[in-house]
XYZ file of C-alpha atoms in Angstrom:
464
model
C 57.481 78.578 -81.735
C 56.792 75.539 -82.483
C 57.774 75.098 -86.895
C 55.238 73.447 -89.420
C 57.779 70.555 -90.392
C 56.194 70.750 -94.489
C 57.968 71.348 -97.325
C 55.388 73.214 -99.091
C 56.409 76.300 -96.809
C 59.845 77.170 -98.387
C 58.706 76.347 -101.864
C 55.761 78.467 -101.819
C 57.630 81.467 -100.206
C 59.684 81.054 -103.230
C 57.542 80.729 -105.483
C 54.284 82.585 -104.634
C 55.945 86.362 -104.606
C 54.358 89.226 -103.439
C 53.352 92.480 -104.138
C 53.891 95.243 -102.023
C 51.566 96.375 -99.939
C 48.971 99.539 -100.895
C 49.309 102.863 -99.033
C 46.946 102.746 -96.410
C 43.171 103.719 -97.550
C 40.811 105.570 -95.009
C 37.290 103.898 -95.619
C 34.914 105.843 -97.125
C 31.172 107.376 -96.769
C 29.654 104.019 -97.935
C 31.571 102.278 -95.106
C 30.416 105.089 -92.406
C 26.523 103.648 -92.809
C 27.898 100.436 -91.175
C 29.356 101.903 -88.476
C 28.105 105.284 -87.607
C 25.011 104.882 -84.606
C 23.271 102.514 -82.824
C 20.946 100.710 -85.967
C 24.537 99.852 -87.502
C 24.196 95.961 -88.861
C 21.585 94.977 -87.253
C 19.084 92.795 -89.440
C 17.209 94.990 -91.561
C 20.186 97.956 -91.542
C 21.792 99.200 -94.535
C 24.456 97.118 -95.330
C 28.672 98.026 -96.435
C 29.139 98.383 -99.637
C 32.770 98.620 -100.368
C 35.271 100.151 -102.842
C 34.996 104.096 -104.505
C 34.181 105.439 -107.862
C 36.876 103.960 -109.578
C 35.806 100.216 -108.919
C 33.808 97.765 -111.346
C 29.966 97.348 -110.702
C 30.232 95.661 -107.491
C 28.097 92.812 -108.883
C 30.053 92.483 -112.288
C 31.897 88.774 -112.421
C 35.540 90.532 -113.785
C 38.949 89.110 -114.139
C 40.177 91.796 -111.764
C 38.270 89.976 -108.919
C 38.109 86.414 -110.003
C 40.331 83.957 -108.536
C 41.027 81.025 -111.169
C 41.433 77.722 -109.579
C 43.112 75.078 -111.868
C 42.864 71.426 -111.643
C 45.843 69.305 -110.525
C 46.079 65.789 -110.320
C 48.745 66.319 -107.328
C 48.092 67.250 -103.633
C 50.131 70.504 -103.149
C 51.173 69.702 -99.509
C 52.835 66.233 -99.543
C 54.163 65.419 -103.058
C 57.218 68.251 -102.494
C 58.760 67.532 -105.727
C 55.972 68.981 -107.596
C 55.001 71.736 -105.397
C 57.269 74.216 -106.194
C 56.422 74.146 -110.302
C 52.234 74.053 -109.382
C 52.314 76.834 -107.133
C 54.281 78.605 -109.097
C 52.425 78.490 -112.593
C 48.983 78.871 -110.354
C 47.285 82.399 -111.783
C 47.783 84.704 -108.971
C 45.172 87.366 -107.829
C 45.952 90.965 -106.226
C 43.209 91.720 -103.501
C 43.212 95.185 -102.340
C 41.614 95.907 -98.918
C 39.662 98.669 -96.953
C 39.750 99.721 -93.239
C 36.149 99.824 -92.265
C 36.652 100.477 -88.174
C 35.958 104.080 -87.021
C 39.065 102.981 -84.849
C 42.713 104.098 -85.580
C 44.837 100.951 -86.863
C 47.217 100.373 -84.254
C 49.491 100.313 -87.585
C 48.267 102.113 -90.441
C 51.309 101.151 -92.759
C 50.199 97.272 -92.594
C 46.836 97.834 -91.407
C 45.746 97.658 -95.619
C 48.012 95.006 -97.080
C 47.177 93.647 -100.727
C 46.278 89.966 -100.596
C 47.726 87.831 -102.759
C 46.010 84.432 -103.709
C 46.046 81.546 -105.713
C 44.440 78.487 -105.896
C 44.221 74.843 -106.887
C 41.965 71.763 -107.034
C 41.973 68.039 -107.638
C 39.214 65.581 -107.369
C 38.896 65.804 -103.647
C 39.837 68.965 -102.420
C 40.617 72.640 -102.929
C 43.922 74.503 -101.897
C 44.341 78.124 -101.646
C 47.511 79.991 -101.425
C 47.555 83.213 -99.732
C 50.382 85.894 -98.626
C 50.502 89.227 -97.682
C 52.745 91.930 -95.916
C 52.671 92.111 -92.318
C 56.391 93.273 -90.155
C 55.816 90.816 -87.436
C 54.084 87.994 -86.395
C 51.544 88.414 -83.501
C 50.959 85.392 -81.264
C 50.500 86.071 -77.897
C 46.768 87.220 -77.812
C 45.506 87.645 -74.406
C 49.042 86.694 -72.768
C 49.344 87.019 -68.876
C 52.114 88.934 -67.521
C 53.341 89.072 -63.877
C 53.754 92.321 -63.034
C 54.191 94.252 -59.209
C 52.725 90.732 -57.667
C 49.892 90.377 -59.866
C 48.758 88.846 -62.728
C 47.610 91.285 -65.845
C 46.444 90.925 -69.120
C 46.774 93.822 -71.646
C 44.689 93.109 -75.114
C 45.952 96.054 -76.635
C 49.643 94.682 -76.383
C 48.815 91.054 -76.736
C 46.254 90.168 -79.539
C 46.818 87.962 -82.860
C 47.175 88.029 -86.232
C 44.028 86.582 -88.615
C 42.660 85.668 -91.950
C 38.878 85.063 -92.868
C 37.402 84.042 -95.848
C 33.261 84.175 -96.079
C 31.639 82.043 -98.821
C 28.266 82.513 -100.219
C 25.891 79.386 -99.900
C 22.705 81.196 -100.556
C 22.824 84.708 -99.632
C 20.768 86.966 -101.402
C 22.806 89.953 -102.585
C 26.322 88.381 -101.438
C 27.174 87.887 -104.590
C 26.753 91.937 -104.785
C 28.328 93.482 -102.053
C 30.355 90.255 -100.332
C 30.884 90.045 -96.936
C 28.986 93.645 -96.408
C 25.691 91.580 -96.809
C 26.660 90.120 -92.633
C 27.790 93.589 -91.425
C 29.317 93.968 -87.907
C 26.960 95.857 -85.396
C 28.434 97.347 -81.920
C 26.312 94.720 -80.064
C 27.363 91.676 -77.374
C 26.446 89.062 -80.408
C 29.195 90.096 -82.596
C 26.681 91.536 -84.759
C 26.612 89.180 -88.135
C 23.442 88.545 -89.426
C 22.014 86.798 -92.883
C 19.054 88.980 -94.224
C 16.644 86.358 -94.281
C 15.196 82.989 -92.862
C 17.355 79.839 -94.358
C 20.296 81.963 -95.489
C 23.834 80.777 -94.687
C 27.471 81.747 -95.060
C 30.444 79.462 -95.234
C 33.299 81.657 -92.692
C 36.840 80.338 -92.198
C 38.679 82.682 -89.846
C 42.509 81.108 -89.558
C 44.050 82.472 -85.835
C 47.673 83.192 -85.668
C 48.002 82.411 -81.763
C 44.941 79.608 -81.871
C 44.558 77.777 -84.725
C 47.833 78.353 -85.884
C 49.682 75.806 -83.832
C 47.743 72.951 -84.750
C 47.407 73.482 -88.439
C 43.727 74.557 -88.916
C 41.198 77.375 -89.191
C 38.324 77.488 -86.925
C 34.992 76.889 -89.666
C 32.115 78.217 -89.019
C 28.388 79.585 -90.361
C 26.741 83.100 -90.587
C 23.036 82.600 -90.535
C 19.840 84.979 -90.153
C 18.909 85.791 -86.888
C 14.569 87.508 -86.413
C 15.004 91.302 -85.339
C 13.674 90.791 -82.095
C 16.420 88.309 -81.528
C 19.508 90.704 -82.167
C 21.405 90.937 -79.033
C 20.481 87.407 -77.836
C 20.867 85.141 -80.634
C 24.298 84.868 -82.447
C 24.071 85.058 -86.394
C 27.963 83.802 -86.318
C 28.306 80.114 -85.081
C 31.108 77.371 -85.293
C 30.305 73.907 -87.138
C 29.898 71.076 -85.115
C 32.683 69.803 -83.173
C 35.367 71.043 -81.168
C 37.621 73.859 -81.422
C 41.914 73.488 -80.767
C 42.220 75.813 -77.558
C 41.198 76.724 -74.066
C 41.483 79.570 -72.188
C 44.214 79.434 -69.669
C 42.510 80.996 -66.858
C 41.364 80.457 -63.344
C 39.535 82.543 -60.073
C 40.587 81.893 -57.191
C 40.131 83.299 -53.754
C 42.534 84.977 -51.924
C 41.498 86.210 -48.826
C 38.313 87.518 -49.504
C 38.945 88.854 -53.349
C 38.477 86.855 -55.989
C 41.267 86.668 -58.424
C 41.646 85.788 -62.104
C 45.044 84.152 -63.260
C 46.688 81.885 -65.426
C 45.701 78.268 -64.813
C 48.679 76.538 -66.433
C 52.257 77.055 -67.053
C 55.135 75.251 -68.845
C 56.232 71.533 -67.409
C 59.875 73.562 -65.817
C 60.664 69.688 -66.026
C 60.617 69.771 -70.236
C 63.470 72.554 -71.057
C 61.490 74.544 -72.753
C 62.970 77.471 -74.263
C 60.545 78.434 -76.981
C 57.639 79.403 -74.883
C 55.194 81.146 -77.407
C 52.830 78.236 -77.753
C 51.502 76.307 -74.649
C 50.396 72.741 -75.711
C 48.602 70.927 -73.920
C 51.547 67.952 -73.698
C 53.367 70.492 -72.126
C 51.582 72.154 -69.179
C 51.261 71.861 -65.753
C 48.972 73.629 -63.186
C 50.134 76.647 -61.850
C 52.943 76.697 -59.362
C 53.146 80.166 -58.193
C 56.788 79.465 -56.479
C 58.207 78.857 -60.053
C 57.238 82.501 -61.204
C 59.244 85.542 -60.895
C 58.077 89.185 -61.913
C 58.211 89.959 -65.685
C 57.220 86.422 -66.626
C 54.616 85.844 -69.278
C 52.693 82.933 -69.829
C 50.482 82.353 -72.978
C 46.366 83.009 -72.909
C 45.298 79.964 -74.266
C 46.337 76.178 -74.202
C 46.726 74.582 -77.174
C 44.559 71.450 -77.125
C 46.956 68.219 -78.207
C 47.145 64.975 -76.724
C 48.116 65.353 -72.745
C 47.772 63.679 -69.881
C 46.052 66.479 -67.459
C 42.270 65.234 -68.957
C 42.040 68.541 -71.467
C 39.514 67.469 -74.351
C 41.607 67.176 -77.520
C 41.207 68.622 -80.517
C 40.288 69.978 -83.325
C 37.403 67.750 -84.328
C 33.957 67.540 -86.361
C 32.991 70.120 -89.259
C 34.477 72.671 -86.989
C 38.215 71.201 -88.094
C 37.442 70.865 -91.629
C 40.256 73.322 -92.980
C 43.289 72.077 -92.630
C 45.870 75.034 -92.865
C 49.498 75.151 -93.015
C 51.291 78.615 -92.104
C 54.718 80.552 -91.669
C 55.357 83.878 -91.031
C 59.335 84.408 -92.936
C 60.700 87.861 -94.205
C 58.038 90.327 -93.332
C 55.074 88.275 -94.963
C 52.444 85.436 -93.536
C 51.869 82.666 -96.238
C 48.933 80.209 -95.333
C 47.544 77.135 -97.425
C 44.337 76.354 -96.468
C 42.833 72.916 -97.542
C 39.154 71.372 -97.702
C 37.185 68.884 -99.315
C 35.097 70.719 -102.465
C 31.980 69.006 -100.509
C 31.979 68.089 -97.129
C 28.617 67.283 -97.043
C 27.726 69.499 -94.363
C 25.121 72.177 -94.942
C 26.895 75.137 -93.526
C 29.869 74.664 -95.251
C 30.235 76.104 -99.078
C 30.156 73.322 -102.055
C 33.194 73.952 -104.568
C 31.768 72.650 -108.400
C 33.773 73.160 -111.757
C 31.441 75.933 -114.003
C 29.956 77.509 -111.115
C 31.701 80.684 -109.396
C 32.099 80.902 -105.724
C 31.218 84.639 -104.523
C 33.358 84.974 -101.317
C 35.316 87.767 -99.542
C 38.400 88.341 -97.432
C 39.102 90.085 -94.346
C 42.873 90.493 -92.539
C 43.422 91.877 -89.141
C 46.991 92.950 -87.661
C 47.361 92.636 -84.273
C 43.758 93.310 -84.010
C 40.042 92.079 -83.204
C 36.536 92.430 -83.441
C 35.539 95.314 -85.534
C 38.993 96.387 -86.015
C 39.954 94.986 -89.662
C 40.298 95.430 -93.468
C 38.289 93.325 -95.830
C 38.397 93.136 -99.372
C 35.462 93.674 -102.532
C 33.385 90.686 -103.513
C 35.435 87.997 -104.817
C 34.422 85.161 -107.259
C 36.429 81.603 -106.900
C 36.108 79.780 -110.162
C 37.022 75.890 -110.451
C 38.363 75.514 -114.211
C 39.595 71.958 -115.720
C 42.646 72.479 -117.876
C 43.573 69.102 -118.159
C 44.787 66.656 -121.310
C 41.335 65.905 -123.543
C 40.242 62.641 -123.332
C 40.802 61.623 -126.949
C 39.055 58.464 -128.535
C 41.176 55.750 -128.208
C 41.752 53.508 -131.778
C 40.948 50.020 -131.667
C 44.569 49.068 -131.973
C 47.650 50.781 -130.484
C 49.234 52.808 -133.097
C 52.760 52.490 -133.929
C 55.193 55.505 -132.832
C 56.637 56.976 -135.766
C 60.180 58.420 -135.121
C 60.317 62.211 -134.795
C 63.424 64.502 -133.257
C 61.992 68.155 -132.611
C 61.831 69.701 -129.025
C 58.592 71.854 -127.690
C 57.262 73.832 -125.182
C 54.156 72.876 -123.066
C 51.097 74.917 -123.406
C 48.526 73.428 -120.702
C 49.096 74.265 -116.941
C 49.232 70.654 -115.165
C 49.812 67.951 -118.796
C 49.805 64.447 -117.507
C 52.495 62.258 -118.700
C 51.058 58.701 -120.000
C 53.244 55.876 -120.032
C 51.809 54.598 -123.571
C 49.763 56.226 -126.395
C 46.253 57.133 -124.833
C 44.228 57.812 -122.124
C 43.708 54.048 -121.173
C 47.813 54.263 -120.196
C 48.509 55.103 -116.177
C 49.739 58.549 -115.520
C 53.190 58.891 -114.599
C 53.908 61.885 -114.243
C 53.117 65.527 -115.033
C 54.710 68.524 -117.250
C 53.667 72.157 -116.679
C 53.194 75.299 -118.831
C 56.612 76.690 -119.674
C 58.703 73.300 -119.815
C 61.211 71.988 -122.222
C 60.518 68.288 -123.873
C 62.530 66.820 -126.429
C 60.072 64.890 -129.139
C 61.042 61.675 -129.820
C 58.250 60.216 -131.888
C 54.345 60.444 -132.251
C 51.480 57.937 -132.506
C 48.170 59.775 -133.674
C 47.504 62.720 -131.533
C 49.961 61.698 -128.999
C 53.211 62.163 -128.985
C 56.475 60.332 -127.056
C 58.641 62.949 -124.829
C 61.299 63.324 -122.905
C 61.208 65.870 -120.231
C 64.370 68.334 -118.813
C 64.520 66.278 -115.993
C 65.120 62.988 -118.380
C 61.066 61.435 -117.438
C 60.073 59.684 -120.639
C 56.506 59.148 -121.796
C 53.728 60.138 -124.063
C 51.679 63.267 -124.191
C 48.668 64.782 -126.115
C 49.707 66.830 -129.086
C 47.798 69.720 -128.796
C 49.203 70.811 -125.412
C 52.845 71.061 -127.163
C 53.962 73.915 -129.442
C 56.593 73.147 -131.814
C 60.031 75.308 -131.489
């Protein structure tokens, strides 16, 4: 498998932690009306509404299901220096989840894994952090294997492992019972549906074996879909653009049967030895002489830059989330990035002061019906930054001081004079060590534990 070459990935492992995972829940009456006959999620239907008698009011704004997103002036992906400290000080929310399929989990020990996320901002974009359990990483979805002389494909054996967030854009009653308000149905359209004309939902559904490879997560829209439409109209749709895969498949003729097999293989010309991902750059047709029995080849092509005319990508709306994932020690840990407003209007707008209603859903191994999804969730953009004091008409003189304190704020910018006029620097973080060496007004000169020297605002240091 091809690595994701970022440092971010073995800070946040060790910083993020992880709780273990919750015993496996069976879903309950409430998520039997979704699922239980043939009027199941169609538009109109009653709808999921998750959780049991222990849980808050479903449409109760709590700080058991509200994930706080602090502002950074950093970008938590390429300034590695700084990564480790943000991610690490980020608030960190547990997110149970619920099997809803009638199905058996193929493994009901990780089939319910608690979600861990966090998540920043800056000016231009929003990062969220998330882990959870899973024993092994699933990549191979709908893998060929060459077995007896022929060609097979077992789903069962061979799926992927995925993680969806849905985001409220103006959903009646999402912000009540979360994703439960686009149900599933057992139908050929996948079954999602908005309740009414003009509603949306923002849905970013990260693939282990297709997205995966080329750091993104496929975006896409729920939107309502007229009764007499269900089965031939698709309430779940990808943004514009293009997505970062193909199938790798063929028919051909043989005789007088026609056969479906792999179209593509691995360039034998490359050395390849790590054959879990085939890009694009790195396939050739088919050359049956080259394959012996017991040989797999992957289900999809991953769409890079190549030379056999495959349309690149991903591109458009429908690449908007830029994602960066490993799978190390038993646990997946993803950061997903996007602007707060694309612009687009199936896409959610992030704002400071106004909570995000969302949900989460995780499959193992698994598709289609056959997942665990959380409670509503609320994603809510706070600024915690150093208050832009009134500057004085003149600079102030520094007055000598020799104390050392502890910083109170999450991300404090570092000034290199007294004031907000002065260029930021650099940044200290809740928790750290400065030595005091002298104050101006409200601002005060420090030197941090790493030996940075600058000035600060006062109130976001406590005395020791």
């Amino acid at each position: 498998m091809r690595s994701v070459k970022f440092a971010i990935l073995a800070l946040m492992i060790w910083a993020f932690g992880m709780a273990a995972a919750n015993a496996f829940p069976s879903y309950n009456a409430s998520c039997a009306v979704c699922h239980s006959g043939e009027q199941v999620g169609k538009p109109g239907a009653p709808k999921l509404v998750l959780g049991d008698s222990n849980s808050p009011a479903l449409s109760q704004k709590t700080a058991a299901n509200t994930l706080k997103a602090l502002k950074v002036d950093i970008e938590p992906i390429k300034e590695s220096k700084a990564v480790e400290t943000v991610w690490s000080k980020a608030p960190a929310l547990q997110v149970p989840t619920y099997w809803i399929s009638p199905n058996a989990p193929k493994d009901p020990a990780s089939a319910t894994p608690t979600i861990t996320l966090k998540s920043v901002f800056n000016d231009q974009k929003l990062y969220i952090l998330a882990q959870w359990a899973d024993p092994k990483p699933d990549l191979l979805k709908d893998s060929w294997e060459y077995k007896n002389g022929s060609w097979v494909r077992d789903g069962k054996k061979y799926d992927e492992d995925r993680l969806s967030f849905q985001w409220n854009i103006n959903t009646a009653g999402f912000d009540q019972t979360g994703c439960a308000m686009t149900c599933h149905s057992y139908t050929k359209d996948f079954g999602k549906y908005t309740n009414k004309p003009g509603e949306t939902t923002d849905l970013w559904h990260w693939k282990s074996t297709r997205s995966h490879p080329l750091n993104w997560t496929d975006d896409g829209f729920v939107q309502y879909v007229a009764p007499e439409e269900a089965g031939n109209k698709r309430g779940r749709s990808a943004d514009r653009g293009k997505n970062g895969e193909i199938r790798n498949e063929q028919t051909v003729t043989i005789g007088e049967t026609k056969v479906t097999m792999p179209k593509y293989m691995f360039n034998p010309n490359l050395g390849i030895t790590d054959k879990t991902f085939l890009f694009a750059s790195q396939a050739v047709e088919l050359d049956m002489s080259a394959i012996k029995e017991g040989d797999v080849l992957p289900g999809f092509v991953i769409t890079d830059a190549n030379q056999l005319g495959i349309p690149t990508g991903p591109e458009g709306s429908r690449g908007d989330v830029q994602t960066f994932a490993e799978w190390a020690n038993g646990k997946w840990t993803l950061v997903m990035t996007r602007d707060l407003d694309t612009k687009n209007p199936d896409d959610a707008v992030f704002e400071v002061g106004k909570p995000k209603a969302f949900g989460v859903a995780v499959f193992n191994n698994n598709t289609s019906f056959n997942h665990a999804v959380s409670n509503v969730l609320y994603l809510d953009l706070v600024e915690e930054r150093t208050p832009q004091a009134e500057q004085p008409k003149k600079e102030e003189k520094v007055a000598k001081a020799e104390y050392d304190g502890k910083v109170t704020a999450f991300a404090l910018n570092i000034r290199q004079g007294a004031g907000v006029k002065h260029r930021i620097i650099g940044w200290a973080h809740r928790g750290d060590q400065v030595k005091i060496l002298g104050q101006a007004g409200n601002w005060l000169q420090v030197e941090t534990e790493k030996g940075r020297m600058g000035f600060v605002h006062s109130r976001w240091i406590k005395r020791y």
